[in-house]
Amino acid sequence: MTFIKGVKLLSKKELGETFSSPMIYIFTAIFSFLVGGVFYNNLSFIKEVTNVSIVNGALAPTFSAMNFMLMIFAPMITMGCFVKEKREHTLPLLKLSKIGDKEIFWGKYIALIVKGLFIILPSITFPIILSFSGFNDWAIVLINYIGIIGLFCCYLVVGAFASLLTRNYIIAIVLTFGILFSFLILASTGASINNEIVSQLLKYASLGQHTYYFARGAIVSYDLVYFASFIGFFSYVSVRLLGVRR
């Protein structure tokens, strides 16, 4: 079986199970409600302060809140990625099939990304609402979404990796939070180190350092390289871990 065919087959199976369950719709509703509340509060703030632009007063804080919420949601979305297979003893059956370790991981990971995009999708209504009042800077909206989706893909790959390490849903959530939080605080750790090279490396490795330019409507290559490297590292380790357990 080819790589693409194996990934497509497994992704389709995962998405079929996901969208036949009410949980994905509950997550989407909760996320939309929370983001909507933040957006409404930001709009109220703009009405009171006249010298703040829509981008700085409403969109930027809303996208920042979305990023934080997605970090909270990611462990709950990914906790069953491999834990469920282990608990139901279906992972060995997958490994005995013609689907390889790479296809198993990437099939599940792509399914997670599609779930994430489904949860994020309703938030596009908020910039559309602003367009009725004359807002038309869609480039900055698109760039912010690119940044958020890139970071969310990083959160999801960590969650998929963590679910490979345990058979317990709660432990998978805790591990994902722990790893993500560790990468988040690397910037503050780097700031306290006197060695300039080590300090810059730690800051670059921090997840929190890769939102600045996106929030200002700019795409820089070092952020894209970071996303690709981060996802590549955790996916490589996860595939190797699947191979060890074969």
mmCIF file of C-alpha atoms in Angstrom:
data_model
loop_
_atom_site.group_PDB
_atom_site.id
_atom_site.type_symbol
_atom_site.label_atom_id
_atom_site.label_comp_id
_atom_site.label_asym_id
_atom_site.label_seq_id
_atom_site.Cartn_x
_atom_site.Cartn_y
_atom_site.Cartn_z
ATOM 1 C CA MET A 1 0.000 0.000 0.000
ATOM 2 C CA THR A 2 1.370 3.424 -0.952
ATOM 3 C CA PHE A 3 2.004 6.090 1.693
ATOM 4 C CA ILE A 4 -0.706 8.467 0.412
ATOM 5 C CA LYS A 5 -3.293 5.694 0.108
ATOM 6 C CA GLY A 6 -2.570 4.454 3.638
ATOM 7 C CA VAL A 7 -2.767 7.963 5.122
ATOM 8 C CA LYS A 8 -5.998 8.695 3.244
ATOM 9 C CA LEU A 9 -7.582 5.425 4.374
ATOM 10 C CA LEU A 10 -6.764 5.931 8.044
ATOM 11 C CA SER A 11 -7.663 9.629 8.033
ATOM 12 C CA LYS A 12 -11.042 8.853 6.500
ATOM 13 C CA LYS A 13 -11.696 6.234 9.182
ATOM 14 C CA GLU A 14 -10.708 8.635 11.987
ATOM 15 C CA LEU A 15 -12.811 11.504 10.636
ATOM 16 C CA GLY A 16 -15.795 9.231 10.130
ATOM 17 C CA GLU A 17 -15.688 8.267 13.807
ATOM 18 C CA THR A 18 -15.123 11.881 14.888
ATOM 19 C CA PHE A 19 -18.002 13.481 12.996
ATOM 20 C CA SER A 20 -20.423 10.738 14.018
ATOM 21 C CA SER A 21 -19.796 11.688 17.658
ATOM 22 C CA PRO A 22 -21.316 14.781 19.343
ATOM 23 C CA MET A 23 -18.026 15.700 21.062
ATOM 24 C CA ILE A 24 -16.529 17.556 18.082
ATOM 25 C CA TYR A 25 -19.657 19.714 17.833
ATOM 26 C CA ILE A 26 -19.613 20.392 21.582
ATOM 27 C CA PHE A 27 -15.949 21.466 21.403
ATOM 28 C CA THR A 28 -16.722 23.717 18.423
ATOM 29 C CA ALA A 29 -19.699 25.315 20.189
ATOM 30 C CA ILE A 30 -17.718 25.963 23.382
ATOM 31 C CA PHE A 31 -14.764 27.407 21.464
ATOM 32 C CA SER A 32 -16.997 29.661 19.355
ATOM 33 C CA PHE A 33 -18.851 30.870 22.459
ATOM 34 C CA LEU A 34 -15.611 31.730 24.294
ATOM 35 C CA VAL A 35 -14.026 33.476 21.301
ATOM 36 C CA GLY A 36 -17.295 35.311 20.661
ATOM 37 C CA GLY A 37 -17.292 36.597 24.233
ATOM 38 C CA VAL A 38 -13.729 37.890 23.875
ATOM 39 C CA PHE A 39 -14.551 39.504 20.540
ATOM 40 C CA TYR A 40 -17.635 41.241 21.971
ATOM 41 C CA ASN A 41 -15.641 42.594 24.935
ATOM 42 C CA ASN A 42 -12.959 43.916 22.583
ATOM 43 C CA LEU A 43 -15.558 45.674 20.458
ATOM 44 C CA SER A 44 -17.037 47.262 23.578
ATOM 45 C CA PHE A 45 -13.559 48.487 24.512
ATOM 46 C CA ILE A 46 -13.098 50.127 21.094
ATOM 47 C CA LYS A 47 -16.351 52.060 21.490
ATOM 48 C CA GLU A 48 -15.058 53.563 24.741
ATOM 49 C CA VAL A 49 -11.557 54.371 23.433
ATOM 50 C CA THR A 50 -11.611 56.313 20.178
ATOM 51 C CA ASN A 51 -7.877 56.307 19.358
ATOM 52 C CA VAL A 52 -7.548 52.509 19.025
ATOM 53 C CA SER A 53 -7.813 50.835 15.599
ATOM 54 C CA ILE A 54 -10.036 47.829 14.921
ATOM 55 C CA VAL A 55 -6.982 45.656 14.281
ATOM 56 C CA ASN A 56 -5.210 46.563 17.525
ATOM 57 C CA GLY A 57 -8.308 46.880 19.667
ATOM 58 C CA ALA A 58 -10.451 43.964 18.470
ATOM 59 C CA LEU A 59 -8.734 41.540 16.083
ATOM 60 C CA ALA A 60 -5.259 41.260 17.645
ATOM 61 C CA PRO A 61 -6.540 40.539 21.204
ATOM 62 C CA THR A 62 -9.135 38.105 19.806
ATOM 63 C CA PHE A 63 -6.541 36.152 17.826
ATOM 64 C CA SER A 64 -4.262 36.125 20.870
ATOM 65 C CA ALA A 65 -7.081 34.689 22.986
ATOM 66 C CA MET A 66 -7.835 32.120 20.264
ATOM 67 C CA ASN A 67 -4.230 30.938 20.347
ATOM 68 C CA PHE A 68 -4.353 30.500 24.126
ATOM 69 C CA MET A 69 -7.689 28.663 23.972
ATOM 70 C CA LEU A 70 -6.411 26.311 21.265
ATOM 71 C CA MET A 71 -3.488 25.399 23.495
ATOM 72 C CA ILE A 72 -6.042 24.409 26.145
ATOM 73 C CA PHE A 73 -8.234 22.530 23.665
ATOM 74 C CA ALA A 74 -5.399 20.634 21.928
ATOM 75 C CA PRO A 75 -4.719 18.111 24.747
ATOM 76 C CA MET A 76 -8.428 17.278 24.952
ATOM 77 C CA ILE A 77 -8.690 16.820 21.177
ATOM 78 C CA THR A 78 -5.602 14.605 20.958
ATOM 79 C CA MET A 79 -5.901 12.591 24.190
ATOM 80 C CA GLY A 80 -7.600 9.661 22.443
ATOM 81 C CA CYS A 81 -5.394 9.652 19.348
ATOM 82 C CA PHE A 82 -3.466 6.506 20.311
ATOM 83 C CA VAL A 83 -4.759 5.930 23.853
ATOM 84 C CA LYS A 84 -8.091 4.708 22.488
ATOM 85 C CA GLU A 85 -6.336 2.254 20.159
ATOM 86 C CA LYS A 86 -4.293 0.890 23.060
ATOM 87 C CA ARG A 87 -7.245 0.534 25.407
ATOM 88 C CA GLU A 88 -9.322 -1.250 22.772
ATOM 89 C CA HIS A 89 -6.296 -3.330 21.653
ATOM 90 C CA THR A 90 -6.715 -2.240 18.032
ATOM 91 C CA LEU A 91 -3.240 -0.722 17.608
ATOM 92 C CA PRO A 92 -1.575 -4.163 17.194
ATOM 93 C CA LEU A 93 -4.144 -4.966 14.507
ATOM 94 C CA LEU A 94 -3.212 -1.775 12.643
ATOM 95 C CA LYS A 95 0.453 -2.692 12.883
ATOM 96 C CA LEU A 96 -0.194 -6.191 11.529
ATOM 97 C CA SER A 97 -1.965 -4.736 8.491
ATOM 98 C CA LYS A 98 -0.260 -3.410 5.374
ATOM 99 C CA ILE A 99 -0.310 0.110 6.837
ATOM 100 C CA GLY A 100 3.179 1.177 7.976
ATOM 101 C CA ASP A 101 4.176 3.252 11.011
ATOM 102 C CA LYS A 102 4.432 6.473 8.990
ATOM 103 C CA GLU A 103 0.991 5.967 7.487
ATOM 104 C CA ILE A 104 -0.513 5.250 10.931
ATOM 105 C CA PHE A 105 0.923 8.392 12.494
ATOM 106 C CA TRP A 106 0.307 10.772 9.601
ATOM 107 C CA GLY A 107 -3.169 9.404 8.997
ATOM 108 C CA LYS A 108 -4.127 10.157 12.584
ATOM 109 C CA TYR A 109 -2.276 13.484 12.638
ATOM 110 C CA ILE A 110 -3.946 14.781 9.464
ATOM 111 C CA ALA A 111 -7.309 13.767 10.930
ATOM 112 C CA LEU A 112 -6.457 15.834 14.024
ATOM 113 C CA ILE A 113 -5.634 18.857 11.846
ATOM 114 C CA VAL A 114 -8.976 18.560 10.034
ATOM 115 C CA LYS A 115 -10.753 18.402 13.414
ATOM 116 C CA GLY A 116 -8.866 21.511 14.495
ATOM 117 C CA LEU A 117 -9.770 23.410 11.325
ATOM 118 C CA PHE A 118 -13.426 22.480 11.850
ATOM 119 C CA ILE A 119 -13.307 23.933 15.381
ATOM 120 C CA ILE A 120 -11.578 27.140 14.212
ATOM 121 C CA LEU A 121 -13.773 27.677 11.120
ATOM 122 C CA PRO A 122 -16.755 29.427 12.805
ATOM 123 C CA SER A 123 -14.437 32.163 14.113
ATOM 124 C CA ILE A 124 -14.203 33.594 10.586
ATOM 125 C CA THR A 125 -17.643 35.111 11.227
ATOM 126 C CA PHE A 126 -16.079 37.738 13.522
ATOM 127 C CA PRO A 127 -13.962 39.472 10.831
ATOM 128 C CA ILE A 128 -16.998 39.195 8.519
ATOM 129 C CA ILE A 129 -19.058 41.069 11.128
ATOM 130 C CA LEU A 130 -16.414 43.816 11.144
ATOM 131 C CA SER A 131 -16.585 44.063 7.347
ATOM 132 C CA PHE A 132 -20.128 45.440 7.636
ATOM 133 C CA SER A 133 -18.670 48.466 9.447
ATOM 134 C CA GLY A 134 -16.084 49.112 6.732
ATOM 135 C CA PHE A 135 -13.210 46.796 7.730
ATOM 136 C CA ASN A 136 -11.467 45.388 4.631
ATOM 137 C CA ASP A 137 -7.930 44.465 5.692
ATOM 138 C CA TRP A 138 -8.330 40.771 4.880
ATOM 139 C CA ALA A 139 -4.593 40.262 4.408
ATOM 140 C CA ILE A 140 -3.904 40.699 8.117
ATOM 141 C CA VAL A 141 -6.802 38.374 8.939
ATOM 142 C CA LEU A 142 -5.412 35.684 6.627
ATOM 143 C CA ILE A 143 -1.884 36.043 8.034
ATOM 144 C CA ASN A 144 -3.157 35.787 11.606
ATOM 145 C CA TYR A 145 -5.012 32.604 10.710
ATOM 146 C CA ILE A 146 -1.858 31.170 9.125
ATOM 147 C CA GLY A 147 0.009 31.837 12.372
ATOM 148 C CA ILE A 148 -2.730 30.375 14.565
ATOM 149 C CA ILE A 149 -3.103 27.246 12.426
ATOM 150 C CA GLY A 150 0.678 26.776 12.343
ATOM 151 C CA LEU A 151 0.902 26.953 16.133
ATOM 152 C CA PHE A 152 -2.163 24.731 16.536
ATOM 153 C CA CYS A 153 -0.516 22.089 14.325
ATOM 154 C CA CYS A 154 2.449 22.223 16.723
ATOM 155 C CA TYR A 155 0.117 21.719 19.694
ATOM 156 C CA LEU A 156 -1.568 18.782 17.975
ATOM 157 C CA VAL A 157 1.647 16.961 17.099
ATOM 158 C CA VAL A 158 2.717 17.184 20.754
ATOM 159 C CA GLY A 159 -0.664 15.775 21.796
ATOM 160 C CA ALA A 160 -0.346 12.890 19.334
ATOM 161 C CA PHE A 161 3.154 12.165 20.641
ATOM 162 C CA ALA A 162 1.976 12.260 24.281
ATOM 163 C CA SER A 163 -0.879 9.849 23.566
ATOM 164 C CA LEU A 164 1.691 7.311 22.350
ATOM 165 C CA LEU A 165 3.362 7.296 25.767
ATOM 166 C CA THR A 166 0.423 6.160 27.887
ATOM 167 C CA ARG A 167 -2.838 4.203 28.053
ATOM 168 C CA ASN A 168 -4.533 6.794 30.264
ATOM 169 C CA TYR A 169 -6.497 9.770 28.924
ATOM 170 C CA ILE A 170 -5.738 12.018 31.905
ATOM 171 C CA ILE A 171 -2.003 11.287 31.760
ATOM 172 C CA ALA A 172 -2.026 12.064 28.013
ATOM 173 C CA ILE A 173 -3.622 15.453 28.748
ATOM 174 C CA VAL A 174 -1.146 16.224 31.550
ATOM 175 C CA LEU A 175 1.844 15.214 29.405
ATOM 176 C CA THR A 176 0.657 17.411 26.525
ATOM 177 C CA PHE A 177 0.118 20.399 28.816
ATOM 178 C CA GLY A 178 3.521 19.822 30.421
ATOM 179 C CA ILE A 179 5.411 19.679 27.120
ATOM 180 C CA LEU A 180 3.586 22.694 25.654
ATOM 181 C CA PHE A 181 4.090 24.740 28.814
ATOM 182 C CA SER A 182 7.793 23.837 28.834
ATOM 183 C CA PHE A 183 8.188 25.124 25.281
ATOM 184 C CA LEU A 184 6.167 28.203 26.164
ATOM 185 C CA ILE A 185 8.441 29.314 29.025
ATOM 186 C CA LEU A 186 11.704 28.751 27.158
ATOM 187 C CA ALA A 187 11.767 32.447 26.199
ATOM 188 C CA SER A 188 11.727 33.604 29.830
ATOM 189 C CA THR A 189 14.332 30.971 30.661
ATOM 190 C CA GLY A 190 16.541 32.222 27.840
ATOM 191 C CA ALA A 191 16.189 35.817 29.043
ATOM 192 C CA SER A 192 17.700 34.854 32.405
ATOM 193 C CA ILE A 193 20.808 33.213 30.855
ATOM 194 C CA ASN A 194 23.947 35.301 30.347
ATOM 195 C CA ASN A 195 25.263 33.289 27.394
ATOM 196 C CA GLU A 196 23.915 35.112 24.324
ATOM 197 C CA ILE A 197 23.990 32.095 21.972
ATOM 198 C CA VAL A 198 22.161 29.797 24.410
ATOM 199 C CA SER A 199 19.724 32.585 25.252
ATOM 200 C CA GLN A 200 18.812 33.179 21.583
ATOM 201 C CA LEU A 201 18.463 29.449 20.910
ATOM 202 C CA LEU A 202 16.068 29.031 23.839
ATOM 203 C CA LYS A 203 14.042 32.047 22.745
ATOM 204 C CA TYR A 204 13.798 30.678 19.206
ATOM 205 C CA ALA A 205 12.691 27.273 20.550
ATOM 206 C CA SER A 206 9.882 28.893 22.552
ATOM 207 C CA LEU A 207 6.380 28.602 21.088
ATOM 208 C CA GLY A 208 5.512 32.030 22.469
ATOM 209 C CA GLN A 209 8.142 33.753 20.310
ATOM 210 C CA HIS A 210 6.414 32.889 17.046
ATOM 211 C CA THR A 211 3.251 34.985 17.243
ATOM 212 C CA TYR A 212 4.741 38.495 17.095
ATOM 213 C CA TYR A 213 5.047 38.974 13.331
ATOM 214 C CA PHE A 214 1.838 37.137 12.445
ATOM 215 C CA ALA A 215 -0.110 39.413 14.811
ATOM 216 C CA ARG A 216 1.281 42.399 12.897
ATOM 217 C CA GLY A 217 0.394 41.046 9.470
ATOM 218 C CA ALA A 218 3.835 39.797 8.447
ATOM 219 C CA ILE A 219 5.065 36.333 7.499
ATOM 220 C CA VAL A 220 8.750 35.689 8.161
ATOM 221 C CA SER A 221 10.581 32.573 7.066
ATOM 222 C CA TYR A 222 12.082 31.766 10.459
ATOM 223 C CA ASP A 223 8.591 31.240 11.911
ATOM 224 C CA LEU A 224 7.629 28.889 9.084
ATOM 225 C CA VAL A 225 10.917 27.003 9.475
ATOM 226 C CA TYR A 226 10.202 26.691 13.205
ATOM 227 C CA PHE A 227 6.738 25.212 12.596
ATOM 228 C CA ALA A 228 8.110 22.721 10.052
ATOM 229 C CA SER A 229 11.037 21.749 12.318
ATOM 230 C CA PHE A 230 8.840 21.394 15.401
ATOM 231 C CA ILE A 231 6.282 19.216 13.616
ATOM 232 C CA GLY A 232 9.030 17.262 11.841
ATOM 233 C CA PHE A 233 10.849 16.487 15.097
ATOM 234 C CA PHE A 234 7.821 15.258 17.045
ATOM 235 C CA SER A 235 6.413 13.322 14.086
ATOM 236 C CA TYR A 236 9.806 11.613 13.541
ATOM 237 C CA VAL A 237 10.069 10.642 17.213
ATOM 238 C CA SER A 238 6.460 9.414 17.204
ATOM 239 C CA VAL A 239 6.994 7.236 14.123
ATOM 240 C CA ARG A 240 10.150 5.790 15.665
ATOM 241 C CA LEU A 241 8.241 5.097 18.883
ATOM 242 C CA LEU A 242 5.555 3.276 16.907
ATOM 243 C CA GLY A 243 8.289 1.223 15.223
ATOM 244 C CA VAL A 244 9.847 0.254 18.554
ATOM 245 C CA ARG A 245 6.478 -0.988 19.812
ATOM 246 C CA ARG A 246 5.778 -3.009 16.682
#
